[in-house]
Tab-separated table of C-alpha atoms in Angstrom:
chain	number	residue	atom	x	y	z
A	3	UNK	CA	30.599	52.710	20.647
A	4	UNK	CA	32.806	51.067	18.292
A	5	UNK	CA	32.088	47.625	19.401
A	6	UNK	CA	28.116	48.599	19.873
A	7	UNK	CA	28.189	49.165	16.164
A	8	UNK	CA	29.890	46.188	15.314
A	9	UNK	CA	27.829	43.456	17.474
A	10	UNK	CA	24.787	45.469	15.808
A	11	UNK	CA	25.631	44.676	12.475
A	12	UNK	CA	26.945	41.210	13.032
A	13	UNK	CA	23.315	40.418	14.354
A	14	UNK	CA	21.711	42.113	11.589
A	15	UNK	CA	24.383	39.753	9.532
A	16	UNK	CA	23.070	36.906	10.880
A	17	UNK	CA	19.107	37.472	10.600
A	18	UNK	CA	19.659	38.505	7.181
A	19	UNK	CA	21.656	35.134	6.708
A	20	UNK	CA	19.333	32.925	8.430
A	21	UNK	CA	16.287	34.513	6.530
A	22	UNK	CA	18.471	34.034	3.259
A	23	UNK	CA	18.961	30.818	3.821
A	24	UNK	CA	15.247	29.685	4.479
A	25	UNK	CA	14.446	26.283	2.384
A	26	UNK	CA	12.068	28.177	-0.146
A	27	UNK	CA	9.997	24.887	-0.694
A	28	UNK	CA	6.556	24.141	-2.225
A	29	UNK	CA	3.829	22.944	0.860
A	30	UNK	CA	3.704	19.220	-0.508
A	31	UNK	CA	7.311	18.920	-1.411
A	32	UNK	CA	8.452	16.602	1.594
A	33	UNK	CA	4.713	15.222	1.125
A	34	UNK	CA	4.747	11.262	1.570
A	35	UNK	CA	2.158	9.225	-1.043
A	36	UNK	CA	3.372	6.133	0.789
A	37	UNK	CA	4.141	4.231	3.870
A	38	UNK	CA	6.619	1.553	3.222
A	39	UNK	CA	7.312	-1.414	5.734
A	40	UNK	CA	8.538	-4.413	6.341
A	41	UNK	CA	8.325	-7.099	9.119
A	42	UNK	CA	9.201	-10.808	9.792
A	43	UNK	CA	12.575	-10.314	7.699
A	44	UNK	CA	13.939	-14.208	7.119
A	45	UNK	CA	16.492	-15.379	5.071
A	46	UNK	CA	13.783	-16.572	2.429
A	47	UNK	CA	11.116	-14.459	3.264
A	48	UNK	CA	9.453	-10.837	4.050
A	49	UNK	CA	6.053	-9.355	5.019
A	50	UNK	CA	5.549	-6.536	3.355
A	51	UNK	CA	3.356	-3.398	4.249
A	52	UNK	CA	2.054	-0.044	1.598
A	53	UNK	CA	0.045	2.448	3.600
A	54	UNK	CA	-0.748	4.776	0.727
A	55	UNK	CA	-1.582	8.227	1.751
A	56	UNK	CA	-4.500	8.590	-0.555
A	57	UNK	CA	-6.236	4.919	-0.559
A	58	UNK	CA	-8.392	5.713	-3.420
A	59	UNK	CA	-4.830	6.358	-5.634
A	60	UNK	CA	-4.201	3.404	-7.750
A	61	UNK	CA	-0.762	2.230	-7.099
A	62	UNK	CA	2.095	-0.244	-7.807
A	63	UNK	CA	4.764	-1.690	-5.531
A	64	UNK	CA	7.508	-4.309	-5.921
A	65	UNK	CA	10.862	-5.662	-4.508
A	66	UNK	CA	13.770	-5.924	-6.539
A	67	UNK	CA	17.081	-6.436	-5.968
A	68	UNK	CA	19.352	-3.518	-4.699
A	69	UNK	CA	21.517	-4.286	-7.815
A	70	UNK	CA	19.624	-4.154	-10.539
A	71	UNK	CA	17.054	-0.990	-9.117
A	72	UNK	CA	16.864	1.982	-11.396
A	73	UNK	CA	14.679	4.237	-10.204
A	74	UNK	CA	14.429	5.805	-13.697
A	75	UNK	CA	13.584	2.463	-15.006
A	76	UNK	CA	10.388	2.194	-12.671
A	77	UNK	CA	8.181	3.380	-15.610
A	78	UNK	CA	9.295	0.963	-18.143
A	79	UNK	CA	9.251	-1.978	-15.416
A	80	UNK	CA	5.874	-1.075	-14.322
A	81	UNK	CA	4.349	-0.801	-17.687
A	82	UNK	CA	5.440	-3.907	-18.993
A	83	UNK	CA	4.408	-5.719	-15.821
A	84	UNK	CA	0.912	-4.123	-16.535
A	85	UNK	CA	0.662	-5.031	-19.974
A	86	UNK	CA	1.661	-8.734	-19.038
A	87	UNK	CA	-0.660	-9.226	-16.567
A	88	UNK	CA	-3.361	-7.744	-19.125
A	89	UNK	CA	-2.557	-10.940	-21.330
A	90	UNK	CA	-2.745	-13.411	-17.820
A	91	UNK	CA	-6.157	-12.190	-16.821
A	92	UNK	CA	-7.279	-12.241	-20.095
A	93	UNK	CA	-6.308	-15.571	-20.110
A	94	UNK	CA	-7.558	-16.605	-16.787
A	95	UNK	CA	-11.231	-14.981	-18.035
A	96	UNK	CA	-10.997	-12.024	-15.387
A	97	UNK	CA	-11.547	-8.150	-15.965
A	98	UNK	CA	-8.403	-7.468	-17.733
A	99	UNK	CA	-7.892	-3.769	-17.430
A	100	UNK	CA	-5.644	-1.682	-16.246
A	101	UNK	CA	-7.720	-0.684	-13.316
A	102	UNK	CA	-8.375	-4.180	-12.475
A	103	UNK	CA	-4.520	-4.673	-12.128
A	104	UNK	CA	-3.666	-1.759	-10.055
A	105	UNK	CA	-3.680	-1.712	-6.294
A	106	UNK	CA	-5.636	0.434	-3.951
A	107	UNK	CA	-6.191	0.823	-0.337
A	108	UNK	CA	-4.143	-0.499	2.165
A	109	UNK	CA	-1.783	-3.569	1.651
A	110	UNK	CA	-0.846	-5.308	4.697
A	111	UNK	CA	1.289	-8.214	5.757
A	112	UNK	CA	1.908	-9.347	1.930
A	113	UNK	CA	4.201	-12.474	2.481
A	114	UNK	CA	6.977	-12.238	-0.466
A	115	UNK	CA	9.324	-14.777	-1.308
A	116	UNK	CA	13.162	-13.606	-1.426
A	117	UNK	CA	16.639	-15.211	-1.465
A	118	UNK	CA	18.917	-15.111	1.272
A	119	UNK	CA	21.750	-12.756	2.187
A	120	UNK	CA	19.956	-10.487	-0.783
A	121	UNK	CA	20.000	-6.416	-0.148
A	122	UNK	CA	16.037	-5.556	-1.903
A	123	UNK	CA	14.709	-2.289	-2.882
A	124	UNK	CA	10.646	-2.507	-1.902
A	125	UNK	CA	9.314	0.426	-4.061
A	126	UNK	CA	5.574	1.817	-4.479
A	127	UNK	CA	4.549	4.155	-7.362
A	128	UNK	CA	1.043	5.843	-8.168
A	129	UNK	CA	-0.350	5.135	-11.742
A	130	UNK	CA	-2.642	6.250	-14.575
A	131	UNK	CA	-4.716	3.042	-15.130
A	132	UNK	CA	-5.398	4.164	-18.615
A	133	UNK	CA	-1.957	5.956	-19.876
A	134	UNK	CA	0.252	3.145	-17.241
A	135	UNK	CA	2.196	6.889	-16.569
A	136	UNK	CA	3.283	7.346	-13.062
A	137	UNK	CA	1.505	9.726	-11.082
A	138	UNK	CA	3.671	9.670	-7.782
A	139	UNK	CA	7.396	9.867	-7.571
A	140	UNK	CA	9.079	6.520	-6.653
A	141	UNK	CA	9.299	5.781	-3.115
A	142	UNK	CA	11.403	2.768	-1.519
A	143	UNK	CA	12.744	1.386	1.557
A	144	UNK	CA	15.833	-0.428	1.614
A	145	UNK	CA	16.598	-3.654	3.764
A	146	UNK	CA	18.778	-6.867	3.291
A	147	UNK	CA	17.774	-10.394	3.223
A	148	UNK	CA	20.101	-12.781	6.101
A	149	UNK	CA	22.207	-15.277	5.534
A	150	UNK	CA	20.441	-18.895	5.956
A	151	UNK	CA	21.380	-20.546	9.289
C-alpha cells in the first residue's frame, strides 16, 4: 500500500511540476514581423530578402558588420539614416518625407555590396514615419562573407 501511495504522489508531483512549469507567455510573444534571407552569398556580394509579416508596416533593414552591431543602437542608426536621406531627396527634388523613405511590402533579391571574409548582421526594424521610433523589435540573421578565391 506503501508503495501505491508513494507512486501516487510522485505522479501528482510531476503534473503539478509540469503544469508549474508551463511558459506563461503572451499569444504574439514568439510572433515574427519579419522574414529575413539571404541567397547568392559571394565573397563581395549578397542578395538579400525582407518578407515582412504585415506589408503595409513601414520598415527599415540594413547589413552591418557583426562587429560593430548594437542592437540597442538600431534606433539612433536608423534615425540618423532617415534624417540624411531627408536632406538627399530634398536635394535630388523627390518627396522627402519620412514615409517616402521607409520601406513597405516585400523586398526581394536586393543585391548588396559586402567585403570578403566579413561576418554581417542583416537586420529589419518597423518604424513611425513621423516620430522615426521603432515600432517592431529588431530582428537579424547572421551569416559571413567568404574569403576571395
Amino acid at each position: 500500500m506503501k508503495k501505491f501511495i508513494f507512486a501516487v504522489m510522485a505522479a501528482l508531483v510531476m503534473v503539478s511540476a509540469f503544469t508549474s512549469c508551463e511558459k506563461k507567455s503572451s499569444k504574439d510573444e514568439n510572433k515574427r514581423n519579419f522574414t529575413l534571407s539571404y541567397s547568392d552569398l559571394e565573397a563581395q556580394s549578397v542578395k538579400l530578402t525582407v518578407l515582412p509579416a504585415d506589408t503595409t508596416m513601414p520598415y527599415s533593414y540594413g547589413i552591418i558588420p557583426e562587429n560593430v552591431f548594437d542592437v540597442d543602437s538600431v534606433a539612433k542608426w536608423e534615425r540618423s539614416y532617415f534624417q540624411s536621406m531627408v536632406r538627399v531627396y530634398e536635394f535630388l527634388g523627390l518627396d522627402a518625407t519620412y514615409a517616402a523613405i521607409a520601406e513597405r511590402g516585400n523586398m526581394e533579391d536586393e543585391e548588396m555590396e559586402i567585403s570578403p571574409n566579413t561576418a554581417y548582421v542583416f537586420y529589419a526594424v518597423g518604424i513611425d514615419t513621423v516620430t522615426l521610433d521603432l515600432t517592431t523589435p529588431v530582428e537579424y540573421i547572421n551569416f559571413t562573407s567568404p574569403k576571395i578565391e
